[in-house]
Amino acid sequence: MKKVYLSDAGPKVSPAIYGFWRWEKDDKKMDEIVHFCLDKGINTFDHSDRYGEYTAEKTFGELLAKKSIQRSDIVLFSKCGVNIPSPARPDIRVAHVNTSSAHITASVENSLRNLQTDYLDVFLLDQLDPLSDIETTALALEKLKSSGKVKNIGVSNFSVYQHQLLVSFLNIPVVSNHIDLNLLNTSALDNGIVDYIKQKYMRPLAVSPLAGGRIEHGTDEQALKLRKKLNEMATKYDSNIESVAVAWLIKLGALPLIGTLEENRIQNIVDAFDIEMDHQDWYELYNTSRPAPSVLD
């Protein structure tokens, strides 16, 4: 897969990115998935301190330590902010967000230690804590970048206003915003998030591009209606419904952030890049996916 720039100020990444947010504790499976991705040209991996019950980073770091993968050949994302109660973290009593400077700094140090690397290519804030002091949060991010421990800064699940608020305190660019976006959740096209991301010369990173399997297996009315149309499109493009659904995101300029543990579904996402979706087909899928009629109907 030909590498692309994440933004005008960001690094080059594979046009599909693998994320570990659905990860289960399985060292052998991680080895298989990572090497499968690399074989398909996916060299960009998205972590968080909390993924895999707070173990995914450590497992990935142990894989890197085996030297079967060169650090310079991959792009690593990690993030912090959302904290979920877990037996691995008895100090967390309730789900909450923490983007304080102290928490950010400690999280980065812990991620570097677990991943067994000296730097993160992109470090993201996962949601914004309304209780954090934005000025000190921004200062902590700038210090991490100037230290070389973090090469670029990004955000995840930020609204337009939260994105603008953080940027107003930063002297360094934000190079990525991870958003929920797929054919069964197009709200980011309606609330201005996609437009703002593009205004900042970034590519949207579409989390859950296959709607967590709902596009293929959902039984609700919206999913059934969309799947019928996707089957028509799959026949037209000599493909499958998941590839067509991801091709819709690619046509929009988004980068799919893969979370599946199934290799065949990763392959479906890779195959999406071979589809040249027609302009009107894109709109036909968009109008079909919306729970309410489009203004173009």
PDB file of C-alpha atoms in Angstrom:
ATOM      1  CA  MET A   1       0.000   0.000   0.000  1.00  0.00           C
ATOM      2  CA  LYS A   2       1.361   3.400  -0.976  1.00  0.00           C
ATOM      3  CA  LYS A   3       2.014   5.558   2.093  1.00  0.00           C
ATOM      4  CA  VAL A   4       0.197   8.871   2.494  1.00  0.00           C
ATOM      5  CA  TYR A   5       0.706  11.957   4.633  1.00  0.00           C
ATOM      6  CA  LEU A   6      -1.539  12.058   7.690  1.00  0.00           C
ATOM      7  CA  SER A   7      -1.745  15.834   7.374  1.00  0.00           C
ATOM      8  CA  ASP A   8       0.281  18.716   5.989  1.00  0.00           C
ATOM      9  CA  ALA A   9       2.399  18.566   9.173  1.00  0.00           C
ATOM     10  CA  GLY A  10       2.104  14.895  10.078  1.00  0.00           C
ATOM     11  CA  PRO A  11       4.046  11.736   9.238  1.00  0.00           C
ATOM     12  CA  LYS A  12       3.514   9.329   6.363  1.00  0.00           C
ATOM     13  CA  VAL A  13       1.265   6.417   7.296  1.00  0.00           C
ATOM     14  CA  SER A  14      -0.284   3.429   5.586  1.00  0.00           C
ATOM     15  CA  PRO A  15      -3.707   4.379   4.142  1.00  0.00           C
ATOM     16  CA  ALA A  16      -5.272   1.772   6.419  1.00  0.00           C
ATOM     17  CA  ILE A  17      -4.325   1.714  10.094  1.00  0.00           C
ATOM     18  CA  TYR A  18      -4.701  -1.132  12.565  1.00  0.00           C
ATOM     19  CA  GLY A  19      -5.987  -0.288  16.041  1.00  0.00           C
ATOM     20  CA  PHE A  20      -6.067  -2.449  19.168  1.00  0.00           C
ATOM     21  CA  TRP A  21      -9.212  -1.105  20.867  1.00  0.00           C
ATOM     22  CA  ARG A  22     -10.944  -4.514  20.657  1.00  0.00           C
ATOM     23  CA  TRP A  23      -7.856  -6.415  21.667  1.00  0.00           C
ATOM     24  CA  GLU A  24      -8.038  -9.537  23.821  1.00  0.00           C
ATOM     25  CA  LYS A  25      -5.145 -10.962  25.825  1.00  0.00           C
ATOM     26  CA  ASP A  26      -3.581 -13.244  23.221  1.00  0.00           C
ATOM     27  CA  ASP A  27       0.158 -12.900  22.535  1.00  0.00           C
ATOM     28  CA  LYS A  28       0.166 -15.388  19.649  1.00  0.00           C
ATOM     29  CA  LYS A  29      -2.777 -13.686  17.967  1.00  0.00           C
ATOM     30  CA  MET A  30      -1.060 -10.304  18.114  1.00  0.00           C
ATOM     31  CA  ASP A  31       2.007 -11.733  16.402  1.00  0.00           C
ATOM     32  CA  GLU A  32      -0.213 -13.186  13.658  1.00  0.00           C
ATOM     33  CA  ILE A  33      -2.280 -10.038  13.163  1.00  0.00           C
ATOM     34  CA  VAL A  34       0.687  -7.663  13.123  1.00  0.00           C
ATOM     35  CA  HIS A  35       2.595  -9.716  10.579  1.00  0.00           C
ATOM     36  CA  PHE A  36      -0.546 -10.176   8.470  1.00  0.00           C
ATOM     37  CA  CYS A  37      -0.990  -6.397   8.433  1.00  0.00           C
ATOM     38  CA  LEU A  38       2.645  -5.838   7.493  1.00  0.00           C
ATOM     39  CA  ASP A  39       2.332  -8.358   4.656  1.00  0.00           C
ATOM     40  CA  LYS A  40      -0.625  -6.324   3.361  1.00  0.00           C
ATOM     41  CA  GLY A  41       1.283  -3.044   3.557  1.00  0.00           C
ATOM     42  CA  ILE A  42      -0.298  -1.812   6.801  1.00  0.00           C
ATOM     43  CA  ASN A  43       2.595  -0.474   8.881  1.00  0.00           C
ATOM     44  CA  THR A  44       0.720   1.948  11.142  1.00  0.00           C
ATOM     45  CA  PHE A  45      -0.573   0.744  14.515  1.00  0.00           C
ATOM     46  CA  ASP A  46      -2.855   2.593  16.922  1.00  0.00           C
ATOM     47  CA  HIS A  47      -2.587   1.970  20.660  1.00  0.00           C
ATOM     48  CA  SER A  48      -3.894   3.419  23.892  1.00  0.00           C
ATOM     49  CA  ASP A  49      -2.786   2.932  27.470  1.00  0.00           C
ATOM     50  CA  ARG A  50      -6.121   1.213  28.233  1.00  0.00           C
ATOM     51  CA  TYR A  51      -6.504  -1.165  25.263  1.00  0.00           C
ATOM     52  CA  GLY A  52      -6.634  -4.895  25.961  1.00  0.00           C
ATOM     53  CA  GLU A  53      -7.395  -4.343  29.652  1.00  0.00           C
ATOM     54  CA  TYR A  54      -4.260  -2.176  29.844  1.00  0.00           C
ATOM     55  CA  THR A  55      -2.052  -4.949  28.377  1.00  0.00           C
ATOM     56  CA  ALA A  56      -1.984  -4.417  24.577  1.00  0.00           C
ATOM     57  CA  GLU A  57       0.966  -2.013  24.586  1.00  0.00           C
ATOM     58  CA  LYS A  58       3.075  -4.342  26.693  1.00  0.00           C
ATOM     59  CA  THR A  59       2.311  -7.299  24.409  1.00  0.00           C
ATOM     60  CA  PHE A  60       3.186  -5.250  21.343  1.00  0.00           C
ATOM     61  CA  GLY A  61       6.422  -4.101  22.994  1.00  0.00           C
ATOM     62  CA  GLU A  62       7.410  -7.715  23.652  1.00  0.00           C
ATOM     63  CA  LEU A  63       6.780  -8.415  19.968  1.00  0.00           C
ATOM     64  CA  LEU A  64       9.031  -5.511  18.994  1.00  0.00           C
ATOM     65  CA  ALA A  65      11.719  -6.774  21.364  1.00  0.00           C
ATOM     66  CA  LYS A  66      11.949 -10.020  19.383  1.00  0.00           C
ATOM     67  CA  LYS A  67      13.446  -7.918  16.536  1.00  0.00           C
ATOM     68  CA  SER A  68      11.292  -9.575  13.874  1.00  0.00           C
ATOM     69  CA  ILE A  69       9.943  -6.064  13.238  1.00  0.00           C
ATOM     70  CA  GLN A  70      12.145  -3.005  12.886  1.00  0.00           C
ATOM     71  CA  ARG A  71      10.913   0.045  14.795  1.00  0.00           C
ATOM     72  CA  SER A  72      11.881   2.283  11.882  1.00  0.00           C
ATOM     73  CA  ASP A  73       9.554   0.323   9.572  1.00  0.00           C
ATOM     74  CA  ILE A  74       6.392   1.044  11.546  1.00  0.00           C
ATOM     75  CA  VAL A  75       4.397   4.070  12.698  1.00  0.00           C
ATOM     76  CA  LEU A  76       3.116   3.973  16.289  1.00  0.00           C
ATOM     77  CA  PHE A  77       0.183   5.922  17.693  1.00  0.00           C
ATOM     78  CA  SER A  78      -0.845   5.906  21.321  1.00  0.00           C
ATOM     79  CA  LYS A  79      -3.242   7.928  23.406  1.00  0.00           C
ATOM     80  CA  CYS A  80      -4.564   8.562  26.874  1.00  0.00           C
ATOM     81  CA  GLY A  81      -7.501  10.298  28.457  1.00  0.00           C
ATOM     82  CA  VAL A  82     -10.281   7.749  28.909  1.00  0.00           C
ATOM     83  CA  ASN A  83      -9.872   5.647  32.053  1.00  0.00           C
ATOM     84  CA  ILE A  84     -11.954   2.490  32.486  1.00  0.00           C
ATOM     85  CA  PRO A  85     -12.222   0.414  35.686  1.00  0.00           C
ATOM     86  CA  SER A  86     -10.285  -2.848  35.338  1.00  0.00           C
ATOM     87  CA  PRO A  87      -8.728  -5.485  37.595  1.00  0.00           C
ATOM     88  CA  ALA A  88      -5.419  -4.271  36.133  1.00  0.00           C
ATOM     89  CA  ARG A  89      -6.097  -0.772  37.472  1.00  0.00           C
ATOM     90  CA  PRO A  90      -7.699  -0.997  40.936  1.00  0.00           C
ATOM     91  CA  ASP A  91      -7.042   2.735  41.395  1.00  0.00           C
ATOM     92  CA  ILE A  92      -9.723   3.546  38.805  1.00  0.00           C
ATOM     93  CA  ARG A  93     -13.066   3.472  40.622  1.00  0.00           C
ATOM     94  CA  VAL A  94     -15.276   4.989  37.927  1.00  0.00           C
ATOM     95  CA  ALA A  95     -15.023   5.565  34.175  1.00  0.00           C
ATOM     96  CA  HIS A  96     -13.713   9.068  33.629  1.00  0.00           C
ATOM     97  CA  VAL A  97     -11.539  11.282  31.440  1.00  0.00           C
ATOM     98  CA  ASN A  98      -8.241  12.760  32.628  1.00  0.00           C
ATOM     99  CA  THR A  99      -6.190  14.993  30.338  1.00  0.00           C
ATOM    100  CA  SER A 100      -4.267  16.781  33.057  1.00  0.00           C
ATOM    101  CA  SER A 101      -0.603  17.517  32.399  1.00  0.00           C
ATOM    102  CA  ALA A 102       0.497  15.062  35.095  1.00  0.00           C
ATOM    103  CA  HIS A 103      -1.613  12.241  33.692  1.00  0.00           C
ATOM    104  CA  ILE A 104      -0.479  12.898  30.104  1.00  0.00           C
ATOM    105  CA  THR A 105       3.196  12.894  31.039  1.00  0.00           C
ATOM    106  CA  ALA A 106       2.914   9.746  33.154  1.00  0.00           C
ATOM    107  CA  SER A 107       0.919   7.967  30.454  1.00  0.00           C
ATOM    108  CA  VAL A 108       3.472   8.725  27.735  1.00  0.00           C
ATOM    109  CA  GLU A 109       6.334   7.478  29.906  1.00  0.00           C
ATOM    110  CA  ASN A 110       4.398   4.297  30.637  1.00  0.00           C
ATOM    111  CA  SER A 111       3.523   3.748  26.972  1.00  0.00           C
ATOM    112  CA  LEU A 112       7.150   4.172  25.911  1.00  0.00           C
ATOM    113  CA  ARG A 113       8.204   1.687  28.555  1.00  0.00           C
ATOM    114  CA  ASN A 114       5.532  -0.869  27.587  1.00  0.00           C
ATOM    115  CA  LEU A 115       6.065  -0.472  23.846  1.00  0.00           C
ATOM    116  CA  GLN A 116       9.854  -0.664  24.328  1.00  0.00           C
ATOM    117  CA  THR A 117      10.458   2.356  22.130  1.00  0.00           C
ATOM    118  CA  ASP A 118      12.072   5.755  22.569  1.00  0.00           C
ATOM    119  CA  TYR A 119       9.324   7.722  20.836  1.00  0.00           C
ATOM    120  CA  LEU A 120       5.729   7.760  19.646  1.00  0.00           C
ATOM    121  CA  ASP A 121       5.097   8.921  16.098  1.00  0.00           C
ATOM    122  CA  VAL A 122       1.726  10.363  17.154  1.00  0.00           C
ATOM    123  CA  PHE A 123       0.359  10.850  20.674  1.00  0.00           C
ATOM    124  CA  LEU A 124      -3.343  11.649  20.977  1.00  0.00           C
ATOM    125  CA  LEU A 125      -5.675  12.880  23.669  1.00  0.00           C
ATOM    126  CA  ASP A 126      -8.661  10.534  23.805  1.00  0.00           C
ATOM    127  CA  GLN A 127     -11.527  12.921  24.584  1.00  0.00           C
ATOM    128  CA  LEU A 128     -11.082  16.155  26.510  1.00  0.00           C
ATOM    129  CA  ASP A 129     -11.497  16.385  30.270  1.00  0.00           C
ATOM    130  CA  PRO A 130     -13.579  19.482  31.109  1.00  0.00           C
ATOM    131  CA  LEU A 131     -11.858  19.601  34.511  1.00  0.00           C
ATOM    132  CA  SER A 132      -8.332  19.828  33.115  1.00  0.00           C
ATOM    133  CA  ASP A 133      -6.561  23.168  32.801  1.00  0.00           C
ATOM    134  CA  ILE A 134      -6.165  23.538  29.037  1.00  0.00           C
ATOM    135  CA  GLU A 135      -3.122  25.774  29.284  1.00  0.00           C
ATOM    136  CA  THR A 136      -1.091  23.246  31.297  1.00  0.00           C
ATOM    137  CA  THR A 137      -2.413  20.391  29.143  1.00  0.00           C
ATOM    138  CA  ALA A 138      -1.127  22.181  26.038  1.00  0.00           C
ATOM    139  CA  LEU A 139       2.197  22.938  27.727  1.00  0.00           C
ATOM    140  CA  ALA A 140       2.663  19.260  28.629  1.00  0.00           C
ATOM    141  CA  LEU A 141       2.043  18.268  24.993  1.00  0.00           C
ATOM    142  CA  GLU A 142       4.541  20.835  23.752  1.00  0.00           C
ATOM    143  CA  LYS A 143       7.185  19.635  26.230  1.00  0.00           C
ATOM    144  CA  LEU A 144       6.721  16.033  25.150  1.00  0.00           C
ATOM    145  CA  LYS A 145       7.188  17.027  21.516  1.00  0.00           C
ATOM    146  CA  SER A 146      10.255  19.172  22.206  1.00  0.00           C
ATOM    147  CA  SER A 147      11.794  16.284  24.177  1.00  0.00           C
ATOM    148  CA  GLY A 148      11.521  13.990  21.156  1.00  0.00           C
ATOM    149  CA  LYS A 149       9.443  11.441  23.052  1.00  0.00           C
ATOM    150  CA  VAL A 150       6.451  12.411  20.920  1.00  0.00           C
ATOM    151  CA  LYS A 151       6.897  13.387  17.277  1.00  0.00           C
ATOM    152  CA  ASN A 152       3.350  14.636  16.625  1.00  0.00           C
ATOM    153  CA  ILE A 153       0.183  15.495  18.539  1.00  0.00           C
ATOM    154  CA  GLY A 154      -3.341  14.354  17.719  1.00  0.00           C
ATOM    155  CA  VAL A 155      -6.816  14.105  19.221  1.00  0.00           C
ATOM    156  CA  SER A 156      -9.534  11.471  19.307  1.00  0.00           C
ATOM    157  CA  ASN A 157     -13.286  11.937  19.589  1.00  0.00           C
ATOM    158  CA  PHE A 158     -13.032  15.726  19.865  1.00  0.00           C
ATOM    159  CA  SER A 159     -15.879  17.971  18.809  1.00  0.00           C
ATOM    160  CA  VAL A 160     -15.100  20.934  16.569  1.00  0.00           C
ATOM    161  CA  TYR A 161     -15.217  23.263  19.585  1.00  0.00           C
ATOM    162  CA  GLN A 162     -12.929  21.055  21.687  1.00  0.00           C
ATOM    163  CA  HIS A 163     -10.476  20.854  18.803  1.00  0.00           C
ATOM    164  CA  GLN A 164     -10.529  24.635  18.408  1.00  0.00           C
ATOM    165  CA  LEU A 165     -10.109  25.136  22.151  1.00  0.00           C
ATOM    166  CA  LEU A 166      -6.988  22.971  22.375  1.00  0.00           C
ATOM    167  CA  VAL A 167      -5.456  24.459  19.222  1.00  0.00           C
ATOM    168  CA  SER A 168      -5.907  27.966  20.612  1.00  0.00           C
ATOM    169  CA  PHE A 169      -3.441  27.100  23.422  1.00  0.00           C
ATOM    170  CA  LEU A 170      -0.920  25.171  21.304  1.00  0.00           C
ATOM    171  CA  ASN A 171       2.099  26.403  19.396  1.00  0.00           C
ATOM    172  CA  ILE A 172       2.444  23.068  17.594  1.00  0.00           C
ATOM    173  CA  PRO A 173       0.053  21.525  15.052  1.00  0.00           C
ATOM    174  CA  VAL A 174      -2.539  18.863  15.734  1.00  0.00           C
ATOM    175  CA  VAL A 175      -2.036  16.309  12.964  1.00  0.00           C
ATOM    176  CA  SER A 176      -4.916  13.854  13.465  1.00  0.00           C
ATOM    177  CA  ASN A 177      -8.452  13.503  14.778  1.00  0.00           C
ATOM    178  CA  HIS A 178      -9.907  10.020  15.185  1.00  0.00           C
ATOM    179  CA  ILE A 179     -13.689  10.065  14.734  1.00  0.00           C
ATOM    180  CA  ASP A 180     -16.542   7.582  14.591  1.00  0.00           C
ATOM    181  CA  LEU A 181     -17.460   7.430  10.913  1.00  0.00           C
ATOM    182  CA  ASN A 182     -19.028   4.714   8.813  1.00  0.00           C
ATOM    183  CA  LEU A 183     -22.105   4.223   6.649  1.00  0.00           C
ATOM    184  CA  LEU A 184     -24.237   3.573   9.731  1.00  0.00           C
ATOM    185  CA  ASN A 185     -22.902   6.614  11.576  1.00  0.00           C
ATOM    186  CA  THR A 186     -22.494   9.653   9.338  1.00  0.00           C
ATOM    187  CA  SER A 187     -23.019  12.273  12.062  1.00  0.00           C
ATOM    188  CA  ALA A 188     -19.483  13.639  11.554  1.00  0.00           C
ATOM    189  CA  LEU A 189     -20.582  14.758   8.082  1.00  0.00           C
ATOM    190  CA  ASP A 190     -23.550  16.629   9.543  1.00  0.00           C
ATOM    191  CA  ASN A 191     -22.007  18.299  12.610  1.00  0.00           C
ATOM    192  CA  GLY A 192     -19.028  19.861  10.862  1.00  0.00           C
ATOM    193  CA  ILE A 193     -16.279  17.598  12.235  1.00  0.00           C
ATOM    194  CA  VAL A 194     -15.209  16.237   8.839  1.00  0.00           C
ATOM    195  CA  ASP A 195     -15.241  19.739   7.338  1.00  0.00           C
ATOM    196  CA  TYR A 196     -13.123  21.127  10.175  1.00  0.00           C
ATOM    197  CA  ILE A 197     -10.611  18.288   9.908  1.00  0.00           C
ATOM    198  CA  LYS A 198     -10.224  18.974   6.198  1.00  0.00           C
ATOM    199  CA  GLN A 199      -9.960  22.714   6.841  1.00  0.00           C
ATOM    200  CA  LYS A 200      -6.922  21.897   8.999  1.00  0.00           C
ATOM    201  CA  TYR A 201      -5.397  19.867   6.125  1.00  0.00           C
ATOM    202  CA  MET A 202      -5.802  16.562   7.948  1.00  0.00           C
ATOM    203  CA  ARG A 203      -7.232  13.243   6.848  1.00  0.00           C
ATOM    204  CA  PRO A 204     -10.127  11.990   8.998  1.00  0.00           C
ATOM    205  CA  LEU A 205      -9.328   8.681  10.703  1.00  0.00           C
ATOM    206  CA  ALA A 206     -12.510   6.643  10.587  1.00  0.00           C
ATOM    207  CA  VAL A 207     -12.858   4.535  13.720  1.00  0.00           C
ATOM    208  CA  SER A 208     -14.969   1.383  13.322  1.00  0.00           C
ATOM    209  CA  PRO A 209     -15.256   1.626   9.518  1.00  0.00           C
ATOM    210  CA  LEU A 210     -17.457  -1.496   9.435  1.00  0.00           C
ATOM    211  CA  ALA A 211     -19.610  -0.361  12.380  1.00  0.00           C
ATOM    212  CA  GLY A 212     -18.356  -3.158  14.609  1.00  0.00           C
ATOM    213  CA  GLY A 213     -19.756  -5.802  12.236  1.00  0.00           C
ATOM    214  CA  ARG A 214     -23.213  -4.187  12.116  1.00  0.00           C
ATOM    215  CA  ILE A 215     -22.888  -3.424   8.409  1.00  0.00           C
ATOM    216  CA  GLU A 216     -22.638  -7.145   7.641  1.00  0.00           C
ATOM    217  CA  HIS A 217     -24.625  -8.647  10.518  1.00  0.00           C
ATOM    218  CA  GLY A 218     -26.941  -5.932  11.881  1.00  0.00           C
ATOM    219  CA  THR A 219     -30.649  -6.801  12.067  1.00  0.00           C
ATOM    220  CA  ASP A 220     -32.095  -3.323  12.665  1.00  0.00           C
ATOM    221  CA  GLU A 221     -34.042  -1.596   9.905  1.00  0.00           C
ATOM    222  CA  GLN A 222     -31.280   0.849   8.990  1.00  0.00           C
ATOM    223  CA  ALA A 223     -28.635  -1.895   8.712  1.00  0.00           C
ATOM    224  CA  LEU A 224     -30.913  -4.129   6.629  1.00  0.00           C
ATOM    225  CA  LYS A 225     -31.771  -1.300   4.248  1.00  0.00           C
ATOM    226  CA  LEU A 226     -28.114  -0.366   3.825  1.00  0.00           C
ATOM    227  CA  ARG A 227     -26.998  -3.966   3.362  1.00  0.00           C
ATOM    228  CA  LYS A 228     -29.483  -4.466   0.533  1.00  0.00           C
ATOM    229  CA  LYS A 229     -27.994  -1.493  -1.302  1.00  0.00           C
ATOM    230  CA  LEU A 230     -24.427  -2.593  -0.524  1.00  0.00           C
ATOM    231  CA  ASN A 231     -25.150  -6.012  -2.018  1.00  0.00           C
ATOM    232  CA  GLU A 232     -26.254  -4.290  -5.222  1.00  0.00           C
ATOM    233  CA  MET A 233     -23.051  -2.240  -5.238  1.00  0.00           C
ATOM    234  CA  ALA A 234     -20.904  -5.278  -4.457  1.00  0.00           C
ATOM    235  CA  THR A 235     -22.260  -6.985  -7.558  1.00  0.00           C
ATOM    236  CA  LYS A 236     -21.568  -3.893  -9.648  1.00  0.00           C
ATOM    237  CA  TYR A 237     -17.965  -3.635  -8.417  1.00  0.00           C
ATOM    238  CA  ASP A 238     -17.354  -7.410  -8.343  1.00  0.00           C
ATOM    239  CA  SER A 239     -16.515  -7.127  -4.667  1.00  0.00           C
ATOM    240  CA  ASN A 240     -18.126  -7.640  -1.251  1.00  0.00           C
ATOM    241  CA  ILE A 241     -20.235  -5.386   0.949  1.00  0.00           C
ATOM    242  CA  GLU A 242     -17.488  -4.635   3.479  1.00  0.00           C
ATOM    243  CA  SER A 243     -15.024  -3.567   0.790  1.00  0.00           C
ATOM    244  CA  VAL A 244     -17.665  -1.340  -0.789  1.00  0.00           C
ATOM    245  CA  ALA A 245     -18.518   0.208   2.602  1.00  0.00           C
ATOM    246  CA  VAL A 246     -14.856   1.075   3.193  1.00  0.00           C
ATOM    247  CA  ALA A 247     -14.444   2.322  -0.390  1.00  0.00           C
ATOM    248  CA  TRP A 248     -17.169   4.835   0.510  1.00  0.00           C
ATOM    249  CA  LEU A 249     -14.938   6.172   3.307  1.00  0.00           C
ATOM    250  CA  ILE A 250     -11.875   6.234   1.063  1.00  0.00           C
ATOM    251  CA  LYS A 251     -13.799   8.263  -1.529  1.00  0.00           C
ATOM    252  CA  LEU A 252     -14.409  10.809   1.238  1.00  0.00           C
ATOM    253  CA  GLY A 253     -10.675  11.037   1.916  1.00  0.00           C
ATOM    254  CA  ALA A 254     -10.819   9.157   5.227  1.00  0.00           C
ATOM    255  CA  LEU A 255      -8.325   6.573   6.473  1.00  0.00           C
ATOM    256  CA  PRO A 256     -10.016   3.436   7.865  1.00  0.00           C
ATOM    257  CA  LEU A 257      -8.907   2.501  11.383  1.00  0.00           C
ATOM    258  CA  ILE A 258      -9.274  -1.275  11.544  1.00  0.00           C
ATOM    259  CA  GLY A 259     -10.241  -3.007  14.783  1.00  0.00           C
ATOM    260  CA  THR A 260     -11.322  -6.480  13.692  1.00  0.00           C
ATOM    261  CA  LEU A 261      -9.516  -9.587  14.916  1.00  0.00           C
ATOM    262  CA  GLU A 262     -10.440 -11.495  11.734  1.00  0.00           C
ATOM    263  CA  GLU A 263      -7.888 -11.621   8.928  1.00  0.00           C
ATOM    264  CA  ASN A 264     -10.531 -11.990   6.204  1.00  0.00           C
ATOM    265  CA  ARG A 265     -12.139  -8.726   7.281  1.00  0.00           C
ATOM    266  CA  ILE A 266      -8.749  -6.980   7.273  1.00  0.00           C
ATOM    267  CA  GLN A 267      -8.363  -8.288   3.717  1.00  0.00           C
ATOM    268  CA  ASN A 268     -11.789  -6.851   2.813  1.00  0.00           C
ATOM    269  CA  ILE A 269     -10.597  -3.428   3.973  1.00  0.00           C
ATOM    270  CA  VAL A 270      -7.372  -3.747   1.987  1.00  0.00           C
ATOM    271  CA  ASP A 271      -9.386  -4.763  -1.096  1.00  0.00           C
ATOM    272  CA  ALA A 272     -11.458  -1.582  -0.765  1.00  0.00           C
ATOM    273  CA  PHE A 273      -8.534   0.429  -2.112  1.00  0.00           C
ATOM    274  CA  ASP A 274      -8.953  -1.289  -5.486  1.00  0.00           C
ATOM    275  CA  ILE A 275     -12.486   0.064  -5.901  1.00  0.00           C
ATOM    276  CA  GLU A 276     -12.919   3.281  -7.889  1.00  0.00           C
ATOM    277  CA  MET A 277     -16.296   4.336  -6.556  1.00  0.00           C
ATOM    278  CA  ASP A 278     -18.527   6.341  -8.848  1.00  0.00           C
ATOM    279  CA  HIS A 279     -19.509   9.819  -7.619  1.00  0.00           C
ATOM    280  CA  GLN A 280     -23.236   9.117  -7.763  1.00  0.00           C
ATOM    281  CA  ASP A 281     -22.821   5.696  -6.167  1.00  0.00           C
ATOM    282  CA  TRP A 282     -21.246   7.456  -3.182  1.00  0.00           C
ATOM    283  CA  TYR A 283     -24.347   9.618  -2.796  1.00  0.00           C
ATOM    284  CA  GLU A 284     -26.686   6.687  -3.316  1.00  0.00           C
ATOM    285  CA  LEU A 285     -25.055   4.895  -0.392  1.00  0.00           C
ATOM    286  CA  TYR A 286     -25.017   8.073   1.694  1.00  0.00           C
ATOM    287  CA  ASN A 287     -28.736   8.684   1.159  1.00  0.00           C
ATOM    288  CA  THR A 288     -29.539   5.028   1.858  1.00  0.00           C
ATOM    289  CA  SER A 289     -27.581   5.042   5.096  1.00  0.00           C
ATOM    290  CA  ARG A 290     -29.277   8.040   6.645  1.00  0.00           C
ATOM    291  CA  PRO A 291     -32.145   7.351   9.076  1.00  0.00           C
ATOM    292  CA  ALA A 292     -33.931  10.455   7.767  1.00  0.00           C
ATOM    293  CA  PRO A 293     -34.300  11.468   4.106  1.00  0.00           C
ATOM    294  CA  SER A 294     -31.470  13.540   2.667  1.00  0.00           C
ATOM    295  CA  VAL A 295     -32.109  17.076   1.492  1.00  0.00           C
ATOM    296  CA  LEU A 296     -31.106  15.722  -1.918  1.00  0.00           C
ATOM    297  CA  ASP A 297     -34.003  13.228  -1.958  1.00  0.00           C
TER     298      ASP A 297
END
